[in-house]
mmCIF file of C-alpha atoms in Angstrom:
data_model
loop_
_atom_site.group_PDB
_atom_site.id
_atom_site.type_symbol
_atom_site.label_atom_id
_atom_site.label_comp_id
_atom_site.label_asym_id
_atom_site.label_seq_id
_atom_site.Cartn_x
_atom_site.Cartn_y
_atom_site.Cartn_z
ATOM 1 C CA MET A 1 -89.779 141.435 -4.106
ATOM 2 C CA ASN A 2 -91.629 143.837 -6.368
ATOM 3 C CA MET A 3 -92.905 142.721 -9.750
ATOM 4 C CA PRO A 4 -93.528 145.059 -12.687
ATOM 5 C CA ILE A 5 -97.012 145.008 -14.187
ATOM 6 C CA GLN A 6 -98.614 146.637 -17.175
ATOM 7 C CA ALA A 7 -102.175 147.877 -16.814
ATOM 8 C CA ASN A 8 -104.589 150.027 -18.748
ATOM 9 C CA LEU A 9 -106.272 152.552 -16.458
ATOM 10 C CA PRO A 10 -108.944 155.178 -17.104
ATOM 11 C CA GLU A 11 -107.180 158.461 -17.836
ATOM 12 C CA ASN A 12 -109.079 160.491 -15.235
ATOM 13 C CA LEU A 13 -108.336 157.901 -12.568
ATOM 14 C CA LEU A 14 -104.644 157.997 -13.340
ATOM 15 C CA MET A 15 -104.655 161.816 -13.321
ATOM 16 C CA LYS A 16 -106.255 161.902 -9.880
ATOM 17 C CA ALA A 17 -103.701 159.422 -8.608
ATOM 18 C CA GLN A 18 -100.858 161.493 -10.014
ATOM 19 C CA GLN A 19 -102.300 164.604 -8.373
ATOM 20 C CA LEU A 20 -102.184 162.857 -5.007
ATOM 21 C CA VAL A 21 -98.566 161.918 -5.583
ATOM 22 C CA GLN A 22 -97.682 165.499 -6.613
ATOM 23 C CA ALA A 23 -99.465 166.861 -3.549
ATOM 24 C CA GLY A 24 -97.319 164.618 -1.385
ATOM 25 C CA TRP A 25 -100.093 162.367 -0.006
ATOM 26 C CA VAL A 26 -98.170 159.337 -1.169
ATOM 27 C CA SER A 27 -94.528 159.010 -2.183
ATOM 28 C CA ASN A 28 -95.046 157.594 -5.670
ATOM 29 C CA LEU A 29 -97.565 155.973 -7.988
ATOM 30 C CA ASP A 30 -96.228 152.465 -7.316
ATOM 31 C CA ASP A 31 -96.942 152.838 -3.593
ATOM 32 C CA LEU A 32 -100.392 154.268 -4.275
ATOM 33 C CA LEU A 33 -101.367 151.395 -6.571
ATOM 34 C CA ALA A 34 -99.983 148.794 -4.152
ATOM 35 C CA ASP A 35 -101.891 150.392 -1.287
ATOM 36 C CA ALA A 36 -105.117 150.511 -3.316
ATOM 37 C CA LEU A 37 -104.715 146.857 -4.292
ATOM 38 C CA ARG A 38 -103.895 145.861 -0.706
ATOM 39 C CA ARG A 39 -107.020 147.603 0.590
ATOM 40 C CA TYR A 40 -109.164 145.964 -2.057
ATOM 41 C CA LEU A 41 -107.803 142.517 -1.235
ATOM 42 C CA GLU A 42 -108.250 143.098 2.496
ATOM 43 C CA SER A 43 -111.857 144.181 2.131
ATOM 44 C CA HIS A 44 -112.713 141.255 -0.149
ATOM 45 C CA SER A 45 -110.779 138.548 1.646
ATOM 46 C CA GLU A 46 -112.093 135.045 2.194
ATOM 47 C CA GLU A 47 -111.060 135.165 5.858
ATOM 48 C CA LEU A 48 -113.264 138.180 6.387
ATOM 49 C CA ALA A 49 -116.157 136.575 4.521
ATOM 50 C CA GLU A 50 -115.881 133.526 6.768
ATOM 51 C CA LYS A 51 -115.688 135.679 9.896
ATOM 52 C CA PHE A 52 -118.952 137.325 8.850
ATOM 53 C CA ILE A 53 -120.568 133.936 8.221
ATOM 54 C CA ARG A 54 -119.592 132.795 11.742
ATOM 55 C CA GLU A 55 -121.053 136.001 13.174
ATOM 56 C CA ASP A 56 -124.251 135.350 11.217
ATOM 57 C CA VAL A 57 -124.479 131.848 12.652
ATOM 58 C CA GLN A 58 -124.222 133.150 16.220
ATOM 59 C CA TRP A 59 -126.747 135.871 15.518
ATOM 60 C CA GLY A 60 -129.134 133.522 13.751
ATOM 61 C CA LEU A 61 -129.067 130.844 16.439
ATOM 62 C CA TYR A 62 -128.643 132.868 19.618
ATOM 63 C CA GLY A 63 -129.260 136.521 18.735
ATOM 64 C CA LYS A 64 -132.147 138.710 19.795
ATOM 65 C CA HIS A 65 -134.153 139.491 16.719
ATOM 66 C CA MET B 1 -130.743 147.770 17.554
ATOM 67 C CA PRO B 2 -133.822 149.208 19.245
ATOM 68 C CA LYS B 3 -134.722 152.624 18.038
ATOM 69 C CA ASN B 4 -137.519 154.831 16.932
ATOM 70 C CA SER B 5 -137.471 155.273 13.228
ATOM 71 C CA SER B 6 -139.482 156.708 10.419
ATOM 72 C CA VAL B 7 -139.510 154.866 7.133
ATOM 73 C CA LYS B 8 -139.859 156.843 3.944
ATOM 74 C CA MET B 9 -141.562 154.800 1.262
ATOM 75 C CA SER B 10 -141.189 155.266 -2.485
ATOM 76 C CA ASN B 11 -144.629 156.847 -2.670
ATOM 77 C CA GLY B 12 -143.614 159.483 -0.124
ATOM 78 C CA ASP B 13 -145.486 157.923 2.798
ATOM 79 C CA CYS B 14 -143.765 157.416 6.105
ATOM 80 C CA MET B 15 -144.131 154.335 8.260
ATOM 81 C CA ALA B 16 -143.355 154.570 11.954
ATOM 82 C CA SER B 17 -141.190 151.837 13.423
ATOM 83 C CA THR B 18 -140.962 151.837 17.233
ATOM 84 C CA ASP B 19 -140.602 148.159 18.058
ATOM 85 C CA THR B 20 -137.597 146.826 19.960
ATOM 86 C CA THR B 21 -137.203 143.970 17.498
ATOM 87 C CA ILE B 22 -135.929 144.188 13.953
ATOM 88 C CA ARG B 23 -138.654 145.692 11.821
ATOM 89 C CA LEU B 24 -137.104 147.625 8.994
ATOM 90 C CA VAL B 25 -134.790 145.720 6.698
ATOM 91 C CA VAL B 26 -133.023 146.855 3.538
ATOM 92 C CA CYS B 27 -131.936 144.160 1.069
ATOM 93 C CA ASP B 28 -129.004 143.944 -1.263
ATOM 94 C CA ALA B 29 -129.217 141.557 -4.227
ATOM 95 C CA GLY B 30 -127.241 138.625 -2.794
ATOM 96 C CA PRO B 31 -129.609 137.483 -0.032
ATOM 97 C CA LEU B 32 -132.660 137.906 -2.284
ATOM 98 C CA ILE B 33 -131.089 135.720 -4.955
ATOM 99 C CA HIS B 34 -129.601 133.154 -2.570
ATOM 100 C CA LEU B 35 -132.705 132.779 -0.436
ATOM 101 C CA ASP B 36 -134.812 132.350 -3.557
ATOM 102 C CA GLU B 37 -132.416 129.729 -4.917
ATOM 103 C CA LEU B 38 -132.919 127.862 -1.630
ATOM 104 C CA ALA B 39 -136.708 128.312 -1.813
ATOM 105 C CA CYS B 40 -136.550 130.348 1.403
ATOM 106 C CA LEU B 41 -137.258 133.859 0.220
ATOM 107 C CA ASP B 42 -140.478 133.934 2.239
ATOM 108 C CA LEU B 43 -138.377 134.052 5.425
ATOM 109 C CA LEU B 44 -137.982 137.776 4.796
ATOM 110 C CA SER B 45 -141.728 138.299 4.980
ATOM 111 C CA SER B 46 -141.510 138.006 8.776
ATOM 112 C CA PHE B 47 -139.995 141.489 8.955
ATOM 113 C CA ALA B 48 -142.471 144.338 9.191
ATOM 114 C CA VAL B 49 -140.881 146.338 6.372
ATOM 115 C CA VAL B 50 -138.524 145.056 3.689
ATOM 116 C CA LEU B 51 -137.105 147.644 1.312
ATOM 117 C CA ILE B 52 -135.432 146.810 -1.981
ATOM 118 C CA PRO B 53 -133.502 149.728 -3.504
ATOM 119 C CA ASP B 54 -134.193 150.532 -7.167
ATOM 120 C CA THR B 55 -130.796 149.431 -8.414
ATOM 121 C CA VAL B 56 -130.956 146.183 -6.453
ATOM 122 C CA TRP B 57 -134.456 145.564 -7.779
ATOM 123 C CA GLU B 58 -133.194 145.899 -11.363
ATOM 124 C CA GLU B 59 -130.166 143.711 -10.651
ATOM 125 C CA VAL B 60 -132.283 140.920 -9.171
ATOM 126 C CA LEU B 61 -134.865 141.292 -11.925
ATOM 127 C CA TYR B 62 -132.073 140.664 -14.442
ATOM 128 C CA HIS B 63 -130.390 137.737 -12.663
ATOM 129 C CA ARG B 64 -133.294 136.120 -10.821
ATOM 130 C CA PRO B 65 -136.641 137.564 -11.948
ATOM 131 C CA GLN B 66 -138.619 134.974 -9.988
ATOM 132 C CA ALA B 67 -137.199 136.428 -6.755
ATOM 133 C CA ILE B 68 -138.749 139.788 -7.581
ATOM 134 C CA ASP B 69 -142.043 138.126 -8.492
ATOM 135 C CA ALA B 70 -142.051 136.284 -5.171
ATOM 136 C CA SER B 71 -141.185 139.345 -3.093
ATOM 137 C CA GLN B 72 -143.748 141.718 -4.597
ATOM 138 C CA THR B 73 -146.343 141.077 -1.889
ATOM 139 C CA TRP B 74 -144.154 141.901 1.114
ATOM 140 C CA ALA B 75 -141.250 144.006 -0.197
ATOM 141 C CA LYS B 76 -141.272 147.642 -1.273
ATOM 142 C CA ARG B 77 -139.158 149.061 -4.064
ATOM 143 C CA VAL B 78 -137.577 152.331 -2.950
ATOM 144 C CA THR B 79 -135.505 155.147 -4.377
ATOM 145 C CA PRO B 80 -133.153 157.097 -2.120
ATOM 146 C CA THR B 81 -134.543 160.538 -1.452
ATOM 147 C CA ARG B 82 -131.183 162.024 -0.583
ATOM 148 C CA VAL B 83 -127.841 162.431 -2.333
ATOM 149 C CA LEU B 84 -125.134 160.173 -0.964
ATOM 150 C CA PRO B 85 -123.475 162.097 1.903
ATOM 151 C CA PRO B 86 -119.762 162.824 1.283
ATOM 152 C CA ASP B 87 -118.534 160.594 4.112
ATOM 153 C CA LEU B 88 -120.620 157.675 2.885
ATOM 154 C CA GLU B 89 -119.530 158.319 -0.684
ATOM 155 C CA ALA B 90 -115.890 158.196 0.406
ATOM 156 C CA THR B 91 -116.495 154.971 2.343
ATOM 157 C CA THR B 92 -118.264 153.232 -0.524
ATOM 158 C CA ARG B 93 -115.518 154.276 -2.937
ATOM 159 C CA LEU B 94 -112.874 153.053 -0.534
ATOM 160 C CA PHE B 95 -114.481 149.630 -0.545
ATOM 161 C CA SER B 96 -115.080 149.607 -4.323
ATOM 162 C CA LEU B 97 -118.781 148.927 -3.914
ATOM 163 C CA HIS B 98 -121.215 148.415 -6.771
ATOM 164 C CA ALA B 99 -124.191 150.664 -7.452
ATOM 165 C CA GLY B 100 -126.728 148.399 -5.746
ATOM 166 C CA GLU B 101 -124.646 148.053 -2.614
ATOM 167 C CA ILE B 102 -124.117 151.804 -2.439
ATOM 168 C CA GLN B 103 -127.832 152.481 -2.807
ATOM 169 C CA ALA B 104 -128.693 149.848 -0.190
ATOM 170 C CA ILE B 105 -126.310 151.391 2.354
ATOM 171 C CA ASN B 106 -127.553 154.881 1.554
ATOM 172 C CA ILE B 107 -131.190 153.870 2.049
ATOM 173 C CA ALA B 108 -130.404 151.862 5.188
ATOM 174 C CA GLN B 109 -128.720 154.882 6.731
ATOM 175 C CA GLU B 110 -131.327 157.329 5.478
ATOM 176 C CA CYS B 111 -134.228 155.264 6.848
ATOM 177 C CA GLN B 112 -132.362 154.272 10.007
ATOM 178 C CA ALA B 113 -132.968 150.663 9.076
ATOM 179 C CA ASP B 114 -132.623 148.049 11.790
ATOM 180 C CA LEU B 115 -130.783 145.725 9.465
ATOM 181 C CA LEU B 116 -129.087 145.615 6.084
ATOM 182 C CA LEU B 117 -128.901 142.261 4.327
ATOM 183 C CA THR B 118 -125.926 141.627 2.070
ATOM 184 C CA ASP B 119 -123.579 138.745 1.329
ATOM 185 C CA ASP B 120 -120.830 141.006 0.010
ATOM 186 C CA THR B 121 -117.865 141.277 2.343
ATOM 187 C CA ALA B 122 -116.829 144.763 1.315
ATOM 188 C CA ALA B 123 -120.410 146.041 1.545
ATOM 189 C CA ARG B 124 -120.636 144.608 5.055
ATOM 190 C CA LEU B 125 -117.489 146.403 6.062
ATOM 191 C CA ALA B 126 -118.670 149.677 4.588
ATOM 192 C CA ALA B 127 -122.123 149.392 6.155
ATOM 193 C CA ALA B 128 -120.718 148.483 9.552
ATOM 194 C CA SER B 129 -118.417 151.482 9.438
ATOM 195 C CA ALA B 130 -121.516 153.598 8.709
ATOM 196 C CA GLY B 131 -123.139 152.257 11.886
ATOM 197 C CA ILE B 132 -125.555 149.875 10.189
ATOM 198 C CA GLN B 133 -126.210 146.374 11.508
ATOM 199 C CA VAL B 134 -125.536 143.889 8.721
ATOM 200 C CA ARG B 135 -126.362 140.209 8.245
ATOM 201 C CA GLY B 136 -126.302 137.791 5.365
ATOM 202 C CA THR B 137 -128.220 134.862 3.928
ATOM 203 C CA LEU B 138 -127.048 132.343 6.526
ATOM 204 C CA GLY B 139 -128.092 134.599 9.380
ATOM 205 C CA ILE B 140 -131.622 134.806 8.004
ATOM 206 C CA LEU B 141 -131.713 131.076 7.396
ATOM 207 C CA LEU B 142 -130.684 130.191 10.950
ATOM 208 C CA ARG B 143 -132.898 132.878 12.468
ATOM 209 C CA ALA B 144 -135.819 130.948 11.020
ATOM 210 C CA ILE B 145 -135.410 128.256 13.697
ATOM 211 C CA GLN B 146 -135.807 130.717 16.559
ATOM 212 C CA HIS B 147 -138.777 132.308 14.832
ATOM 213 C CA GLN B 148 -140.328 128.890 14.169
ATOM 214 C CA GLN B 149 -140.470 129.522 10.448
ATOM 215 C CA LYS B 150 -138.430 126.358 9.875
ATOM 216 C CA THR B 151 -137.525 123.398 12.027
ATOM 217 C CA ALA B 152 -133.867 122.692 12.721
ATOM 218 C CA ASP B 153 -134.118 119.605 10.516
ATOM 219 C CA GLU B 154 -135.491 121.676 7.658
ATOM 220 C CA VAL B 155 -132.688 124.205 8.046
ATOM 221 C CA LEU B 156 -130.120 121.402 8.117
ATOM 222 C CA ALA B 157 -131.522 120.063 4.846
ATOM 223 C CA ILE B 158 -131.339 123.538 3.327
ATOM 224 C CA LEU B 159 -127.733 123.942 4.509
ATOM 225 C CA ARG B 160 -126.837 120.652 2.834
ATOM 226 C CA SER B 161 -128.432 121.833 -0.400
ATOM 227 C CA ILE B 162 -126.435 125.077 -0.592
ATOM 228 C CA PRO B 163 -123.557 123.745 -2.759
ATOM 229 C CA ILE B 164 -125.884 122.242 -5.362
ATOM 230 C CA GLN B 165 -128.875 124.552 -5.261
ATOM 231 C CA SER B 166 -127.359 127.962 -4.630
ATOM 232 C CA THR B 167 -124.701 130.325 -5.930
ATOM 233 C CA LEU B 168 -123.828 131.309 -2.345
ATOM 234 C CA HIS B 169 -120.123 130.624 -1.958
ATOM 235 C CA ILE B 170 -119.181 128.904 1.273
ATOM 236 C CA ARG B 171 -116.210 126.592 1.820
ATOM 237 C CA ALA B 172 -117.265 122.961 2.390
ATOM 238 C CA SER B 173 -115.517 122.697 5.762
ATOM 239 C CA LEU B 174 -117.120 125.914 6.983
ATOM 240 C CA LEU B 175 -120.530 124.692 5.860
ATOM 241 C CA GLN B 176 -119.889 121.511 7.830
ATOM 242 C CA GLU B 177 -118.951 123.634 10.861
ATOM 243 C CA VAL B 178 -122.209 125.587 10.522
ATOM 244 C CA THR B 179 -124.172 122.347 10.188
ATOM 245 C CA GLU B 180 -122.603 120.990 13.385
ATOM 246 C CA GLN B 181 -123.492 124.185 15.233
ATOM 247 C CA VAL B 182 -127.107 123.884 14.161
ATOM 248 C CA GLN B 183 -127.149 120.230 15.246
ATOM 249 C CA ALA B 184 -125.683 121.201 18.638
ATOM 250 C CA PHE B 185 -128.267 123.980 18.966
ATOM 251 C CA HIS B 186 -131.009 121.493 18.106
ATOM 252 C CA ARG B 187 -129.845 119.068 20.814
ATOM 253 C CA THR B 188 -129.909 121.695 23.592
#
Protein backbone atom coordinates (compact mmCIF):
# COMPACT_ATOMS: atom_id res chain seq x y z
CA MET A 1 0.00 0.00 0.00
CA ASN A 2 1.38 3.40 -0.91
CA MET A 3 0.89 6.37 1.38
CA PRO A 4 0.91 10.00 0.22
CA ILE A 5 3.39 12.31 1.93
CA GLN A 6 4.06 16.01 1.79
CA ALA A 7 7.67 17.15 1.93
CA ASN A 8 9.61 20.33 1.37
CA LEU A 9 12.65 19.68 -0.82
CA PRO A 10 15.45 21.96 -2.02
CA GLU A 11 14.47 23.29 -5.44
CA ASN A 12 17.69 22.25 -7.17
CA LEU A 13 17.40 18.74 -5.78
CA LEU A 14 13.86 18.40 -7.05
CA MET A 15 14.89 19.76 -10.48
CA LYS A 16 17.66 17.19 -10.78
CA ALA A 17 15.25 14.44 -9.82
CA GLN A 18 12.74 15.61 -12.40
CA GLN A 19 15.47 15.69 -15.05
CA LEU A 20 16.23 12.03 -14.34
CA VAL A 21 12.56 11.17 -14.71
CA GLN A 22 12.32 13.12 -18.00
CA ALA A 23 15.45 11.40 -19.29
CA GLY A 24 13.81 8.05 -18.60
CA TRP A 25 16.20 6.82 -15.89
CA VAL A 26 13.26 6.21 -13.61
CA SER A 27 9.56 5.95 -14.43
CA ASN A 28 8.28 8.69 -12.13
CA LEU A 29 9.18 10.89 -9.18
CA ASP A 30 7.34 8.65 -6.70
CA ASP A 31 9.52 5.68 -7.66
CA LEU A 32 12.67 7.79 -7.49
CA LEU A 33 11.88 9.08 -4.00
CA ALA A 34 10.92 5.60 -2.77
CA ASP A 35 14.14 4.18 -4.18
CA ALA A 36 16.23 6.94 -2.59
CA LEU A 37 14.53 6.39 0.77
CA ARG A 38 14.95 2.61 0.49
CA ARG A 39 18.67 2.98 -0.22
CA TYR A 40 19.09 5.35 2.69
CA LEU A 41 17.31 3.00 5.07
CA GLU A 42 19.31 0.02 3.82
CA SER A 43 22.64 1.76 4.28
CA HIS A 44 21.73 2.99 7.77
CA SER A 45 20.02 -0.13 9.04
CA GLU A 46 20.47 -1.50 12.54
CA GLU A 47 21.02 -5.01 11.16
CA LEU A 48 23.96 -3.77 9.16
CA ALA A 49 25.36 -1.86 12.13
CA GLU A 50 25.20 -5.03 14.21
CA LYS A 51 26.81 -7.09 11.46
CA PHE A 52 29.72 -4.63 11.46
CA ILE A 53 30.01 -4.83 15.25
CA ARG A 54 30.22 -8.64 15.05
CA GLU A 55 32.91 -8.35 12.38
CA ASP A 56 34.80 -5.93 14.63
CA VAL A 57 34.64 -8.39 17.51
CA GLN A 58 36.15 -11.17 15.39
CA TRP A 59 38.82 -8.85 14.06
CA GLY A 60 39.61 -7.44 17.48
CA LEU A 61 39.90 -10.80 19.21
CA TYR A 62 41.30 -13.02 16.47
CA GLY A 63 42.46 -10.75 13.64
CA LYS A 64 46.00 -10.08 12.50
CA HIS A 65 46.77 -6.50 13.30
CA MET B 1 46.26 -5.25 4.41
CA PRO B 2 50.02 -5.35 3.86
CA LYS B 3 51.24 -2.80 1.43
CA ASN B 4 53.86 -0.22 0.76
CA SER B 5 52.48 3.22 1.24
CA SER B 6 53.54 6.80 1.38
CA VAL B 7 51.80 9.07 3.84
CA LYS B 8 51.38 12.71 2.97
CA MET B 9 51.30 14.85 6.08
CA SER B 10 49.63 18.24 6.43
CA ASN B 11 53.01 19.95 6.34
CA GLY B 12 53.80 18.35 2.99
CA ASP B 13 56.18 15.73 4.38
CA CYS B 14 55.82 12.11 3.39
CA MET B 15 56.17 9.20 5.77
CA ALA B 16 56.99 5.78 4.38
CA SER B 17 54.94 2.87 5.66
CA THR B 18 56.22 -0.58 4.66
CA ASP B 19 55.26 -2.73 7.62
CA THR B 20 53.00 -5.76 7.23
CA THR B 21 50.94 -4.71 10.24
CA ILE B 22 48.49 -1.85 10.42
CA ARG B 23 50.46 1.37 10.60
CA LEU B 24 48.50 4.13 8.98
CA VAL B 25 45.06 4.82 10.37
CA VAL B 26 42.56 7.53 9.46
CA CYS B 27 39.93 8.45 12.06
CA ASP B 28 36.38 9.60 11.72
CA ALA B 29 34.78 11.44 14.65
CA GLY B 30 32.83 8.55 16.20
CA PRO B 31 35.69 6.37 17.44
CA LEU B 32 37.62 9.39 18.74
CA ILE B 33 34.61 10.53 20.76
CA HIS B 34 33.56 7.07 21.92
CA LEU B 35 37.03 5.92 22.90
CA ASP B 36 37.56 9.15 24.83
CA GLU B 37 34.23 8.73 26.61
CA LEU B 38 35.46 5.28 27.68
CA ALA B 39 38.85 6.69 28.73
CA CYS B 40 40.50 4.52 26.07
CA LEU B 41 41.59 7.03 23.48
CA ASP B 42 45.24 6.19 24.13
CA LEU B 43 44.66 2.80 22.47
CA LEU B 44 45.04 4.58 19.14
CA SER B 45 48.56 5.67 20.02
CA SER B 46 49.77 2.13 19.29
CA PHE B 47 49.42 2.79 15.56
CA ALA B 48 52.45 4.31 13.88
CA VAL B 49 50.47 7.08 12.17
CA VAL B 50 47.00 8.33 13.09
CA LEU B 51 45.50 10.96 10.81
CA ILE B 52 42.52 13.11 11.73
CA PRO B 53 40.99 14.96 8.76
CA ASP B 54 40.38 18.70 9.18
CA THR B 55 36.61 18.44 9.20
CA VAL B 56 36.66 15.58 11.70
CA TRP B 57 39.07 17.53 13.88
CA GLU B 58 36.65 20.48 13.97
CA GLU B 59 33.68 18.19 14.63
CA VAL B 60 35.39 16.48 17.56
CA LEU B 61 36.69 19.80 18.86
CA TYR B 62 33.08 21.02 18.98
CA HIS B 63 31.52 17.90 20.55
CA ARG B 64 34.38 16.52 22.64
CA PRO B 65 37.27 19.00 22.87
CA GLN B 66 39.10 16.89 25.45
CA ALA B 67 39.49 14.13 22.84
CA ILE B 68 41.42 16.52 20.61
CA ASP B 69 43.53 17.67 23.55
CA ALA B 70 44.35 14.06 24.40
CA SER B 71 45.20 13.07 20.83
CA GLN B 72 47.50 15.99 20.03
CA THR B 73 50.68 14.10 20.92
CA TRP B 74 50.14 11.10 18.64
CA ALA B 75 47.62 12.18 15.98
CA LYS B 76 48.17 14.45 12.99
CA ARG B 77 45.59 16.83 11.61
CA VAL B 78 45.49 16.56 7.82
CA THR B 79 43.84 18.25 4.87
CA PRO B 80 43.16 16.27 1.70
CA THR B 81 45.55 17.31 -1.03
CA ARG B 82 43.32 16.11 -3.82
CA VAL B 83 39.79 16.85 -5.01
CA LEU B 84 37.35 14.05 -4.33
CA PRO B 85 37.51 11.72 -7.37
CA PRO B 86 34.18 11.47 -9.26
CA ASP B 87 33.62 7.80 -8.40
CA LEU B 88 34.21 8.44 -4.71
CA GLU B 89 32.02 11.53 -4.83
CA ALA B 90 29.21 9.48 -6.35
CA THR B 91 29.65 6.77 -3.70
CA THR B 92 29.63 9.20 -0.79
CA ARG B 93 26.54 10.94 -2.17
CA LEU B 94 24.83 7.60 -2.64
CA PHE B 95 25.34 6.85 1.03
CA SER B 96 24.39 10.37 2.18
CA LEU B 97 27.63 10.82 4.08
CA HIS B 98 28.53 13.87 6.13
CA ALA B 99 31.48 16.13 5.40
CA GLY B 100 33.79 14.53 7.96
CA GLU B 101 33.09 11.03 6.74
CA ILE B 102 33.67 12.07 3.14
CA GLN B 103 36.99 13.70 4.01
CA ALA B 104 38.07 10.68 6.06
CA ILE B 105 37.37 8.29 3.17
CA ASN B 106 39.07 10.61 0.70
CA ILE B 107 42.21 10.85 2.85
CA ALA B 108 42.21 7.11 3.60
CA GLN B 109 42.12 6.34 -0.11
CA GLU B 110 44.58 9.08 -1.03
CA CYS B 111 47.13 7.95 1.58
CA GLN B 112 46.46 4.25 1.01
CA ALA B 113 45.68 3.96 4.69
CA ASP B 114 45.75 0.51 6.25
CA LEU B 115 42.60 1.22 8.20
CA LEU B 116 39.76 3.70 8.48
CA LEU B 117 38.03 4.00 11.84
CA THR B 118 34.35 4.93 11.84
CA ASP B 119 31.24 3.88 13.73
CA ASP B 120 28.89 5.08 10.99
CA THR B 121 27.26 2.25 9.08
CA ALA B 122 26.86 4.12 5.82
CA ALA B 123 30.44 5.40 5.95
CA ARG B 124 31.64 1.83 6.48
CA LEU B 125 29.72 0.68 3.45
CA ALA B 126 31.05 3.50 1.31
CA ALA B 127 34.64 3.00 2.48
CA ALA B 128 34.48 -0.75 1.95
CA SER B 129 33.20 -0.23 -1.57
CA ALA B 130 36.20 2.06 -2.13
CA GLY B 131 38.52 -0.78 -1.09
CA ILE B 132 39.36 0.57 2.36
CA GLN B 133 39.54 -1.67 5.42
CA VAL B 134 37.20 -0.28 8.07
CA ARG B 135 36.78 -0.94 11.79
CA GLY B 136 34.96 0.73 14.62
CA THR B 137 35.33 1.51 18.31
CA LEU B 138 34.64 -2.04 19.50
CA GLY B 139 37.27 -3.47 17.18
CA ILE B 140 39.90 -1.16 18.65
CA LEU B 141 38.77 -1.93 22.17
CA LEU B 142 39.01 -5.70 21.72
CA ARG B 143 42.27 -5.45 19.78
CA ALA B 144 43.77 -4.02 22.95
CA ILE B 145 43.75 -7.48 24.56
CA GLN B 146 45.86 -9.03 21.81
CA HIS B 147 48.23 -6.07 21.91
CA GLN B 148 48.44 -6.26 25.71
CA GLN B 149 47.28 -2.69 26.10
CA LYS B 150 44.42 -3.90 28.31
CA THR B 151 43.68 -7.13 30.10
CA ALA B 152 40.54 -9.05 29.20
CA ASP B 153 39.09 -8.13 32.59
CA GLU B 154 39.73 -4.45 31.94
CA VAL B 155 38.07 -4.69 28.53
CA LEU B 156 35.10 -6.49 30.07
CA ALA B 157 34.71 -3.67 32.58
CA ILE B 158 34.87 -1.12 29.76
CA LEU B 159 32.25 -3.06 27.77
CA ARG B 160 29.94 -3.01 30.79
CA SER B 161 30.40 0.74 31.10
CA ILE B 162 29.41 1.51 27.50
CA PRO B 163 25.68 2.13 28.14
CA ILE B 164 26.32 4.57 30.98
CA GLN B 165 29.61 6.16 30.01
CA SER B 166 29.41 6.39 26.23
CA THR B 167 27.18 7.63 23.44
CA LEU B 168 28.07 4.55 21.37
CA HIS B 169 24.77 2.90 20.50
CA ILE B 170 24.75 -0.86 20.91
CA ARG B 171 21.73 -3.02 21.74
CA ALA B 172 21.93 -4.53 25.25
CA SER B 173 21.64 -8.12 24.02
CA LEU B 174 24.37 -7.59 21.44
CA LEU B 175 26.62 -6.06 24.08
CA GLN B 176 25.99 -9.13 26.22
CA GLU B 177 26.90 -11.33 23.23
CA VAL B 178 30.16 -9.40 22.78
CA THR B 179 30.91 -9.70 26.50
CA GLU B 180 30.41 -13.48 26.36
CA GLN B 181 32.76 -13.72 23.38
CA VAL B 182 35.45 -11.84 25.26
CA GLN B 183 34.95 -14.10 28.29
CA ALA B 184 35.24 -17.19 26.05
CA PHE B 185 38.38 -15.74 24.45
CA HIS B 186 39.81 -15.08 27.91
CA ARG B 187 39.20 -18.69 28.99
CA THR B 188 41.03 -20.20 25.99
